[in-house]
């Protein structure tokens, strides 16, 4: 870590300028629960760490246009303590609550979870099924990008070196909407998902599904938004036949690896089972709204 420079700017503009001016490897430091571990194990050797936690815009959680704007560096615990956000988006909360331990969630952020680029990142499937849009600032200005366009491979994002995710916008909820995220892990605590599934759906007054999004984690190089799985639910009452189609579509979309947590075949099977269970939970929540 020789020559490592640490900066903690108080504005977004200053943070962008620091990142743009550094010619060597850089990292943004939000909670540091990935970055510090990776530095300690020599996986990365940044020349510059830009700590963004002193920048107000990346820490706030505010209601906006009927939805919520969640700062990219708001911690898991801050998100969990925001009652209105948790009520509107219980599936997003499911994902955040699964990140590490209480201590880890005291620091870990959704921006870091997304930009670390793990296909197994627990908050990402539910953010994608929510239709969350990331606000990004860089030297060329501010722009907005759907969350699913940010991860491009394990450890890789579509962000330029000088770009920072400022916040995520979670849109307003139509009536009778529900979302859920479930993961399967060999252990109950502090483990990495073998498969993670996010489902977000909306029902009409007769109980028919009018909109759905389904995302799968840990079964491909990036989290997958699976249109065929959503299409299996839309226009149905989410009965057994629709759930069978959903499970088949989820399994068919998987492109997993073999590793110590499970074989390809195992992950493909679990993805179908978990998609069904997660859709049933999202359905129960939608019926309560
Ligand atoms: C013990 C332990 C258990 C864990 N368990 C889980 C788990 O169960 N599930 C899970 O998903 N993860 C888990 N993690 C991983 C980690 O906690 C999460 O990925 C966390 O959300 C990372 O957030 P952070 O704020 O700490 O990110 P940081 O470590 O600060 O940053 C991570 C990466 O994102 C980039 N970055 C951060 N913020 C931004 C931004 N606003 N804009 C652009 N780039 C940014 C950084 O440059 C860096 O590359 C665990 C980690 C530990 C140490």
mmCIF file of C-alpha atoms and ligand atoms in Angstrom:
data_model
loop_
_atom_site.group_PDB
_atom_site.id
_atom_site.type_symbol
_atom_site.label_atom_id
_atom_site.label_comp_id
_atom_site.label_asym_id
_atom_site.label_seq_id
_atom_site.Cartn_x
_atom_site.Cartn_y
_atom_site.Cartn_z
ATOM 1 C CA UNK A 1 0.000 0.000 0.000
ATOM 2 C CA UNK A 2 3.000 2.258 -0.509
ATOM 3 C CA UNK A 3 2.031 5.635 -1.975
ATOM 4 C CA UNK A 4 -1.642 5.231 -1.191
ATOM 5 C CA UNK A 5 -3.418 8.598 -0.993
ATOM 6 C CA UNK A 6 -6.689 8.978 0.953
ATOM 7 C CA UNK A 7 -9.039 11.881 0.227
ATOM 8 C CA UNK A 8 -12.435 12.654 1.757
ATOM 9 C CA UNK A 9 -13.955 15.476 -0.332
ATOM 10 C CA UNK A 10 -17.164 17.198 0.763
ATOM 11 C CA UNK A 11 -18.674 17.789 -2.678
ATOM 12 C CA UNK A 12 -19.430 15.581 -5.668
ATOM 13 C CA UNK A 13 -17.526 17.940 -7.964
ATOM 14 C CA UNK A 14 -14.389 17.655 -5.830
ATOM 15 C CA UNK A 15 -14.698 13.857 -5.762
ATOM 16 C CA UNK A 16 -15.048 13.671 -9.553
ATOM 17 C CA UNK A 17 -12.060 16.012 -10.028
ATOM 18 C CA UNK A 18 -9.878 13.820 -7.783
ATOM 19 C CA UNK A 19 -10.831 10.636 -9.651
ATOM 20 C CA UNK A 20 -10.347 12.267 -13.067
ATOM 21 C CA UNK A 21 -6.911 13.684 -12.181
ATOM 22 C CA UNK A 22 -5.385 10.431 -10.845
ATOM 23 C CA UNK A 23 -3.529 8.438 -13.502
ATOM 24 C CA UNK A 24 -3.092 5.302 -11.353
ATOM 25 C CA UNK A 25 -5.702 2.860 -10.087
ATOM 26 C CA UNK A 26 -8.421 4.415 -7.931
ATOM 27 C CA UNK A 27 -11.247 3.187 -5.742
ATOM 28 C CA UNK A 28 -14.235 4.930 -4.264
ATOM 29 C CA UNK A 29 -14.606 4.209 -0.559
ATOM 30 C CA UNK A 30 -18.216 4.011 0.622
ATOM 31 C CA UNK A 31 -18.516 1.500 3.477
ATOM 32 C CA UNK A 32 -15.216 -0.136 2.565
ATOM 33 C CA UNK A 33 -16.527 -3.637 3.337
ATOM 34 C CA UNK A 34 -15.351 -4.865 -0.060
ATOM 35 C CA UNK A 35 -12.544 -2.380 -0.791
ATOM 36 C CA UNK A 36 -10.667 -2.748 2.494
ATOM 37 C CA UNK A 37 -10.909 -6.555 2.412
ATOM 38 C CA UNK A 38 -9.613 -6.582 -1.185
ATOM 39 C CA UNK A 39 -6.710 -4.263 -0.263
ATOM 40 C CA UNK A 40 -5.827 -6.371 2.773
ATOM 41 C CA UNK A 41 -5.705 -9.510 0.624
ATOM 42 C CA UNK A 42 -3.720 -7.772 -2.155
ATOM 43 C CA UNK A 43 -6.481 -8.250 -4.710
ATOM 44 C CA UNK A 44 -6.365 -4.534 -5.505
ATOM 45 C CA UNK A 45 -3.705 -1.874 -5.006
ATOM 46 C CA UNK A 46 -5.261 1.543 -5.522
ATOM 47 C CA UNK A 47 -3.097 4.681 -5.602
ATOM 48 C CA UNK A 48 -6.047 6.832 -4.543
ATOM 49 C CA UNK A 49 -9.009 6.139 -2.266
ATOM 50 C CA UNK A 50 -11.817 8.706 -2.515
ATOM 51 C CA UNK A 51 -14.020 8.431 0.564
ATOM 52 C CA UNK A 52 -17.481 9.735 -0.403
ATOM 53 C CA UNK A 53 -19.163 9.536 2.987
ATOM 54 C CA UNK A 54 -18.777 13.271 3.725
ATOM 55 C CA UNK A 55 -20.819 14.157 0.626
ATOM 56 C CA UNK A 56 -24.436 14.813 1.685
ATOM 57 C CA UNK A 57 -26.114 13.741 -1.605
ATOM 58 C CA UNK A 58 -24.770 10.181 -1.391
ATOM 59 C CA UNK A 59 -26.018 9.679 2.183
ATOM 60 C CA UNK A 60 -29.596 11.000 2.034
ATOM 61 C CA UNK A 61 -32.801 8.965 1.794
ATOM 62 C CA UNK A 62 -35.692 11.233 0.725
ATOM 63 C CA UNK A 63 -39.207 10.924 -0.708
ATOM 64 C CA UNK A 64 -39.308 12.260 -4.291
ATOM 65 C CA UNK A 65 -42.146 12.396 -6.836
ATOM 66 C CA UNK A 66 -44.072 9.628 -5.094
ATOM 67 C CA UNK A 67 -40.987 7.395 -4.918
ATOM 68 C CA UNK A 68 -37.713 7.470 -2.994
ATOM 69 C CA UNK A 69 -34.215 8.705 -3.729
ATOM 70 C CA UNK A 70 -31.704 6.624 -1.809
ATOM 71 C CA UNK A 71 -28.119 7.837 -1.544
ATOM 72 C CA UNK A 72 -25.684 5.326 -3.018
ATOM 73 C CA UNK A 73 -23.599 5.388 0.182
ATOM 74 C CA UNK A 74 -26.526 5.277 2.643
ATOM 75 C CA UNK A 75 -25.708 2.322 4.886
ATOM 76 C CA UNK A 76 -27.738 -0.852 5.141
ATOM 77 C CA UNK A 77 -28.748 0.099 8.682
ATOM 78 C CA UNK A 78 -29.901 3.566 7.578
ATOM 79 C CA UNK A 79 -32.030 1.954 4.861
ATOM 80 C CA UNK A 80 -33.464 -0.590 7.318
ATOM 81 C CA UNK A 81 -34.439 2.228 9.691
ATOM 82 C CA UNK A 82 -36.371 4.177 7.024
ATOM 83 C CA UNK A 83 -39.928 3.006 7.745
ATOM 84 C CA UNK A 84 -41.663 4.447 4.656
ATOM 85 C CA UNK A 85 -39.044 3.077 2.266
ATOM 86 C CA UNK A 86 -39.180 -0.365 3.888
ATOM 87 C CA UNK A 87 -42.999 -0.405 3.676
ATOM 88 C CA UNK A 88 -43.013 0.539 -0.011
ATOM 89 C CA UNK A 89 -40.144 -1.743 -1.076
ATOM 90 C CA UNK A 90 -39.978 -4.789 1.246
ATOM 91 C CA UNK A 91 -38.095 -6.782 -1.406
ATOM 92 C CA UNK A 92 -35.350 -4.165 -1.600
ATOM 93 C CA UNK A 93 -35.185 -4.391 2.181
ATOM 94 C CA UNK A 94 -34.969 -8.236 1.987
ATOM 95 C CA UNK A 95 -31.799 -7.852 -0.099
ATOM 96 C CA UNK A 96 -30.185 -5.233 2.150
ATOM 97 C CA UNK A 97 -30.963 -7.233 5.310
ATOM 98 C CA UNK A 98 -29.041 -10.222 3.943
ATOM 99 C CA UNK A 99 -25.760 -8.337 3.437
ATOM 100 C CA UNK A 100 -23.269 -9.685 5.984
ATOM 101 C CA UNK A 101 -23.833 -9.086 9.699
ATOM 102 C CA UNK A 102 -25.148 -6.114 11.695
ATOM 103 C CA UNK A 103 -21.575 -4.798 11.801
ATOM 104 C CA UNK A 104 -21.188 -5.101 8.013
ATOM 105 C CA UNK A 105 -24.583 -3.468 7.380
ATOM 106 C CA UNK A 106 -23.538 -0.601 9.639
ATOM 107 C CA UNK A 107 -21.155 0.389 6.834
ATOM 108 C CA UNK A 108 -22.136 -1.431 3.624
ATOM 109 C CA UNK A 109 -24.021 0.506 0.949
ATOM 110 C CA UNK A 110 -26.125 -0.434 -2.085
ATOM 111 C CA UNK A 111 -23.782 1.599 -4.302
ATOM 112 C CA UNK A 112 -20.829 -0.480 -3.110
ATOM 113 C CA UNK A 113 -22.791 -3.720 -3.427
ATOM 114 C CA UNK A 114 -23.627 -2.895 -7.051
ATOM 115 C CA UNK A 115 -20.227 -1.485 -8.079
ATOM 116 C CA UNK A 116 -18.213 -4.290 -6.506
ATOM 117 C CA UNK A 117 -19.645 -6.216 -9.446
ATOM 118 C CA UNK A 118 -20.397 -9.532 -7.749
ATOM 119 C CA UNK A 119 -23.088 -11.519 -9.590
ATOM 120 C CA UNK A 120 -24.163 -12.715 -6.112
ATOM 121 C CA UNK A 121 -24.612 -9.206 -4.637
ATOM 122 C CA UNK A 122 -27.739 -9.445 -2.510
ATOM 123 C CA UNK A 123 -29.228 -5.969 -2.968
ATOM 124 C CA UNK A 124 -28.930 -5.945 -6.758
ATOM 125 C CA UNK A 125 -31.731 -8.294 -7.971
ATOM 126 C CA UNK A 126 -34.393 -6.416 -5.993
ATOM 127 C CA UNK A 127 -33.057 -3.023 -7.123
ATOM 128 C CA UNK A 128 -33.319 -4.241 -10.723
ATOM 129 C CA UNK A 129 -36.830 -5.649 -10.323
ATOM 130 C CA UNK A 130 -37.859 -2.378 -8.651
ATOM 131 C CA UNK A 131 -36.901 -0.586 -11.868
ATOM 132 C CA UNK A 132 -34.390 1.495 -9.903
ATOM 133 C CA UNK A 133 -32.483 4.111 -11.869
ATOM 134 C CA UNK A 134 -28.972 5.180 -10.853
ATOM 135 C CA UNK A 135 -27.993 8.854 -10.993
ATOM 136 C CA UNK A 136 -24.358 9.083 -12.040
ATOM 137 C CA UNK A 137 -22.006 12.057 -11.934
ATOM 138 C CA UNK A 138 -18.744 12.309 -13.843
ATOM 139 C CA UNK A 139 -16.608 14.939 -15.511
ATOM 140 C CA UNK A 140 -19.048 15.032 -18.451
ATOM 141 C CA UNK A 141 -22.008 15.817 -16.157
ATOM 142 C CA UNK A 142 -24.946 13.968 -14.623
ATOM 143 C CA UNK A 143 -26.900 11.174 -16.297
ATOM 144 C CA UNK A 144 -29.298 8.423 -15.310
ATOM 145 C CA UNK A 145 -28.979 4.716 -16.077
ATOM 146 C CA UNK A 146 -31.188 1.716 -15.184
ATOM 147 C CA UNK A 147 -29.400 -0.353 -12.543
ATOM 148 C CA UNK A 148 -29.288 -3.477 -14.756
ATOM 149 C CA UNK A 149 -26.980 -1.641 -17.186
ATOM 150 C CA UNK A 150 -24.262 -1.060 -14.589
ATOM 151 C CA UNK A 151 -22.719 -4.513 -13.947
ATOM 152 C CA UNK A 152 -20.990 -5.873 -17.061
ATOM 153 C CA UNK A 153 -19.086 -8.861 -15.635
ATOM 154 C CA UNK A 154 -17.612 -10.160 -12.393
ATOM 155 C CA UNK A 155 -15.921 -7.167 -10.749
ATOM 156 C CA UNK A 156 -16.680 -4.919 -13.730
ATOM 157 C CA UNK A 157 -19.125 -2.067 -14.268
ATOM 158 C CA UNK A 158 -20.057 0.225 -17.138
ATOM 159 C CA UNK A 159 -18.923 3.268 -15.115
ATOM 160 C CA UNK A 160 -15.997 5.378 -16.313
ATOM 161 C CA UNK A 161 -13.096 5.954 -13.924
ATOM 162 C CA UNK A 162 -14.299 9.442 -12.980
ATOM 163 C CA UNK A 163 -17.945 8.398 -12.449
ATOM 164 C CA UNK A 164 -19.716 8.042 -9.123
ATOM 165 C CA UNK A 165 -23.208 6.733 -8.464
ATOM 166 C CA UNK A 166 -24.869 9.473 -6.455
ATOM 167 C CA UNK A 167 -28.229 7.836 -5.719
ATOM 168 C CA UNK A 168 -30.886 5.362 -6.779
ATOM 169 C CA UNK A 169 -34.442 6.416 -7.624
ATOM 170 C CA UNK A 170 -37.099 3.890 -6.627
ATOM 171 C CA UNK A 171 -40.310 4.754 -8.496
ATOM 172 C CA UNK A 172 -43.807 5.230 -7.038
ATOM 173 C CA UNK A 173 -45.712 2.005 -6.275
ATOM 174 C CA UNK A 174 -49.039 1.288 -7.998
ATOM 175 C CA UNK A 175 -51.728 -0.194 -5.700
ATOM 176 C CA UNK A 176 -51.585 -3.989 -5.215
ATOM 177 C CA UNK A 177 -47.842 -4.201 -5.827
ATOM 178 C CA UNK A 178 -45.420 -6.444 -3.977
ATOM 179 C CA UNK A 179 -41.762 -7.336 -4.244
ATOM 180 C CA UNK A 180 -39.506 -9.908 -2.607
ATOM 181 C CA UNK A 181 -35.930 -11.168 -2.684
ATOM 182 C CA UNK A 182 -34.831 -14.590 -1.512
ATOM 183 C CA UNK A 183 -31.447 -16.260 -1.689
ATOM 184 C CA UNK A 184 -30.305 -19.790 -1.153
ATOM 185 C CA UNK A 185 -27.070 -20.360 0.778
ATOM 186 C CA UNK A 186 -25.543 -23.514 2.283
ATOM 187 C CA UNK A 187 -25.312 -21.712 5.657
ATOM 188 C CA UNK A 188 -28.005 -19.514 7.190
ATOM 189 C CA UNK A 189 -25.698 -16.568 8.002
ATOM 190 C CA UNK A 190 -22.815 -14.697 6.361
ATOM 191 C CA UNK A 191 -22.623 -16.714 3.179
ATOM 192 C CA UNK A 192 -22.657 -15.953 -0.538
ATOM 193 C CA UNK A 193 -25.794 -16.737 -2.538
ATOM 194 C CA UNK A 194 -25.823 -19.952 -4.590
ATOM 195 C CA UNK A 195 -28.856 -18.405 -6.248
ATOM 196 C CA UNK A 196 -30.709 -15.152 -5.486
ATOM 197 C CA UNK A 197 -34.102 -14.216 -6.947
ATOM 198 C CA UNK A 198 -35.918 -10.877 -6.986
ATOM 199 C CA UNK A 199 -39.563 -10.586 -8.058
ATOM 200 C CA UNK A 200 -41.658 -7.424 -8.300
ATOM 201 C CA UNK A 201 -45.278 -7.599 -9.465
ATOM 202 C CA UNK A 202 -48.532 -5.661 -9.659
ATOM 203 C CA UNK A 203 -52.092 -7.045 -9.627
ATOM 204 C CA UNK A 204 -55.319 -5.496 -10.918
ATOM 205 C CA UNK A 205 -58.495 -5.367 -8.810
ATOM 206 C CA UNK A 206 -59.415 -8.910 -9.972
ATOM 207 C CA UNK A 207 -56.082 -10.362 -8.914
ATOM 208 C CA UNK A 208 -54.600 -10.609 -12.414
ATOM 209 C CA UNK A 209 -50.929 -9.797 -12.774
ATOM 210 C CA UNK A 210 -50.507 -6.676 -14.912
ATOM 211 C CA UNK A 211 -46.765 -6.105 -14.538
ATOM 212 C CA UNK A 212 -43.799 -8.135 -13.339
ATOM 213 C CA UNK A 213 -40.017 -8.126 -13.292
ATOM 214 C CA UNK A 214 -37.857 -11.088 -12.313
ATOM 215 C CA UNK A 215 -34.092 -10.983 -11.714
ATOM 216 C CA UNK A 216 -31.670 -13.802 -10.931
ATOM 217 C CA UNK A 217 -28.393 -13.468 -9.028
ATOM 218 C CA UNK A 218 -25.354 -15.793 -8.861
ATOM 219 C CA UNK A 219 -26.289 -17.824 -11.951
ATOM 220 C CA UNK A 220 -24.437 -15.836 -14.655
ATOM 221 C CA UNK A 221 -21.549 -13.328 -14.906
ATOM 222 C CA UNK A 222 -23.988 -10.528 -13.985
ATOM 223 C CA UNK A 223 -27.400 -10.368 -12.336
ATOM 224 C CA UNK A 224 -29.951 -11.266 -15.040
ATOM 225 C CA UNK A 225 -33.260 -9.525 -15.735
ATOM 226 C CA UNK A 226 -35.321 -12.401 -17.171
ATOM 227 C CA UNK A 227 -38.165 -11.204 -19.393
ATOM 228 C CA UNK A 228 -39.430 -14.725 -20.141
ATOM 229 C CA UNK A 229 -39.867 -15.328 -16.408
ATOM 230 C CA UNK A 230 -41.842 -12.089 -16.008
ATOM 231 C CA UNK A 231 -43.953 -12.945 -19.063
ATOM 232 C CA UNK A 232 -44.918 -16.247 -17.408
ATOM 233 C CA UNK A 233 -46.687 -14.221 -14.684
ATOM 234 C CA UNK A 234 -48.168 -11.281 -16.631
ATOM 235 C CA UNK A 235 -51.802 -11.802 -17.617
ATOM 236 C CA UNK A 236 -52.287 -14.689 -15.163
ATOM 237 C CA UNK A 237 -53.652 -14.983 -11.624
ATOM 238 C CA UNK A 238 -50.251 -16.392 -10.666
ATOM 239 C CA UNK A 239 -51.716 -19.881 -10.340
ATOM 240 C CA UNK A 240 -49.800 -23.153 -10.319
ATOM 241 C CA UNK A 241 -49.520 -23.233 -14.128
ATOM 242 C CA UNK A 242 -48.010 -19.719 -14.191
ATOM 243 C CA UNK A 243 -45.598 -20.607 -11.383
ATOM 244 C CA UNK A 244 -44.507 -23.743 -13.284
ATOM 245 C CA UNK A 245 -43.796 -21.604 -16.355
ATOM 246 C CA UNK A 246 -41.945 -19.059 -14.228
ATOM 247 C CA UNK A 247 -39.766 -21.790 -12.681
ATOM 248 C CA UNK A 248 -38.967 -23.258 -16.119
ATOM 249 C CA UNK A 249 -38.098 -19.815 -17.543
ATOM 250 C CA UNK A 250 -35.868 -19.000 -14.568
ATOM 251 C CA UNK A 251 -33.989 -22.295 -14.862
ATOM 252 C CA UNK A 252 -33.631 -21.873 -18.634
ATOM 253 C CA UNK A 253 -32.049 -18.416 -18.227
ATOM 254 C CA UNK A 254 -29.223 -19.613 -15.952
ATOM 255 C CA UNK A 255 -25.637 -19.716 -17.205
ATOM 256 C CA UNK A 256 -23.952 -20.688 -13.939
ATOM 257 C CA UNK A 257 -20.494 -21.892 -12.986
ATOM 258 C CA UNK A 258 -19.574 -24.954 -10.927
ATOM 259 C CA UNK A 259 -17.946 -24.072 -7.623
ATOM 260 C CA UNK A 260 -17.713 -25.343 -4.056
ATOM 261 C CA UNK A 261 -21.207 -23.977 -3.303
ATOM 262 C CA UNK A 262 -22.918 -25.933 -6.056
ATOM 263 C CA UNK A 263 -22.752 -27.492 -9.484
ATOM 264 C CA UNK A 264 -24.293 -25.926 -12.591
ATOM 265 C CA UNK A 265 -27.133 -28.456 -12.525
ATOM 266 C CA UNK A 266 -27.830 -27.725 -8.867
ATOM 267 C CA UNK A 267 -27.954 -23.960 -9.418
ATOM 268 C CA UNK A 268 -30.277 -24.352 -12.403
ATOM 269 C CA UNK A 269 -32.661 -26.499 -10.351
ATOM 270 C CA UNK A 270 -32.540 -24.198 -7.311
ATOM 271 C CA UNK A 271 -33.196 -21.118 -9.488
ATOM 272 C CA UNK A 272 -36.555 -22.546 -10.566
ATOM 273 C CA UNK A 273 -37.574 -23.553 -7.049
ATOM 274 C CA UNK A 274 -36.522 -20.213 -5.578
ATOM 275 C CA UNK A 275 -38.200 -18.182 -8.342
ATOM 276 C CA UNK A 276 -41.483 -19.896 -7.499
ATOM 277 C CA UNK A 277 -41.113 -19.247 -3.743
ATOM 278 C CA UNK A 278 -40.094 -15.626 -4.251
ATOM 279 C CA UNK A 279 -43.012 -14.956 -6.611
ATOM 280 C CA UNK A 280 -45.403 -16.444 -4.030
ATOM 281 C CA UNK A 281 -44.013 -14.090 -1.381
ATOM 282 C CA UNK A 282 -44.274 -11.072 -3.702
ATOM 283 C CA UNK A 283 -47.867 -12.136 -4.493
ATOM 284 C CA UNK A 284 -48.801 -12.303 -0.800
ATOM 285 C CA UNK A 285 -47.371 -8.835 -0.284
ATOM 286 C CA UNK A 286 -49.200 -7.443 -3.332
ATOM 287 C CA UNK A 287 -52.501 -8.813 -2.018
ATOM 288 C CA UNK A 288 -51.972 -6.915 1.236
ATOM 289 C CA UNK A 289 -51.550 -3.542 -0.507
HETATM 290 C C1 LIG B 1 -18.029 -10.304 6.486
HETATM 291 C C2 LIG B 1 -18.673 -9.862 5.188
HETATM 292 C C3 LIG B 1 -19.872 -10.413 4.813
HETATM 293 C C4 LIG B 1 -20.477 -10.010 3.619
HETATM 294 N N1 LIG B 1 -21.684 -10.577 3.275
HETATM 295 C C5 LIG B 1 -22.293 -10.184 2.133
HETATM 296 C C6 LIG B 1 -23.557 -10.745 1.773
HETATM 297 O O1 LIG B 1 -24.119 -11.577 2.478
HETATM 298 N N2 LIG B 1 -24.129 -10.318 0.623
HETATM 299 C C7 LIG B 1 -23.531 -9.391 -0.183
HETATM 300 O O2 LIG B 1 -24.117 -9.049 -1.218
HETATM 301 N N3 LIG B 1 -22.337 -8.851 0.135
HETATM 302 C C8 LIG B 1 -21.708 -9.220 1.267
HETATM 303 N N4 LIG B 1 -20.491 -8.682 1.604
HETATM 304 C C9 LIG B 1 -19.836 -7.759 0.676
HETATM 305 C C10 LIG B 1 -20.033 -6.250 0.990
HETATM 306 O O3 LIG B 1 -20.344 -6.030 2.348
HETATM 307 C C11 LIG B 1 -21.142 -5.651 0.112
HETATM 308 O O4 LIG B 1 -20.855 -5.841 -1.254
HETATM 309 C C12 LIG B 1 -21.359 -4.153 0.413
HETATM 310 O O5 LIG B 1 -22.652 -3.767 0.015
HETATM 311 C C13 LIG B 1 -20.319 -3.245 -0.222
HETATM 312 O O6 LIG B 1 -20.667 -1.906 0.088
HETATM 313 P P1 LIG B 1 -19.564 -0.872 0.611
HETATM 314 O O7 LIG B 1 -20.263 0.425 0.797
HETATM 315 O O8 LIG B 1 -18.833 -1.395 1.785
HETATM 316 O O9 LIG B 1 -18.610 -0.819 -0.664
HETATM 317 P P2 LIG B 1 -17.071 -0.427 -0.780
HETATM 318 O O10 LIG B 1 -16.230 -1.530 -0.269
HETATM 319 O O11 LIG B 1 -16.836 0.932 -0.215
HETATM 320 O O12 LIG B 1 -16.942 -0.332 -2.380
HETATM 321 C C14 LIG B 1 -17.110 -1.489 -3.180
HETATM 322 C C15 LIG B 1 -16.827 -1.147 -4.660
HETATM 323 O O13 LIG B 1 -17.788 -0.262 -5.161
HETATM 324 C C16 LIG B 1 -17.197 0.962 -5.641
HETATM 325 N N5 LIG B 1 -18.132 2.013 -5.199
HETATM 326 C C17 LIG B 1 -18.614 2.177 -3.941
HETATM 327 N N6 LIG B 1 -19.526 3.169 -3.933
HETATM 328 C C18 LIG B 1 -19.604 3.638 -5.209
HETATM 329 C C19 LIG B 1 -20.381 4.667 -5.828
HETATM 330 N N7 LIG B 1 -21.268 5.407 -5.139
HETATM 331 N N8 LIG B 1 -20.208 4.890 -7.144
HETATM 332 C C20 LIG B 1 -19.350 4.133 -7.882
HETATM 333 N N9 LIG B 1 -18.575 3.154 -7.342
HETATM 334 C C21 LIG B 1 -18.722 2.906 -6.018
HETATM 335 C C22 LIG B 1 -15.830 1.016 -4.999
HETATM 336 O O14 LIG B 1 -14.886 1.722 -5.818
HETATM 337 C C23 LIG B 1 -15.482 -0.452 -4.887
HETATM 338 O O15 LIG B 1 -14.966 -0.928 -6.123
HETATM 339 C C24 LIG B 1 -19.854 -9.045 2.796
HETATM 340 C C25 LIG B 1 -18.636 -8.466 3.200
HETATM 341 C C26 LIG B 1 -18.045 -8.869 4.380
HETATM 342 C C27 LIG B 1 -16.741 -8.235 4.793
#
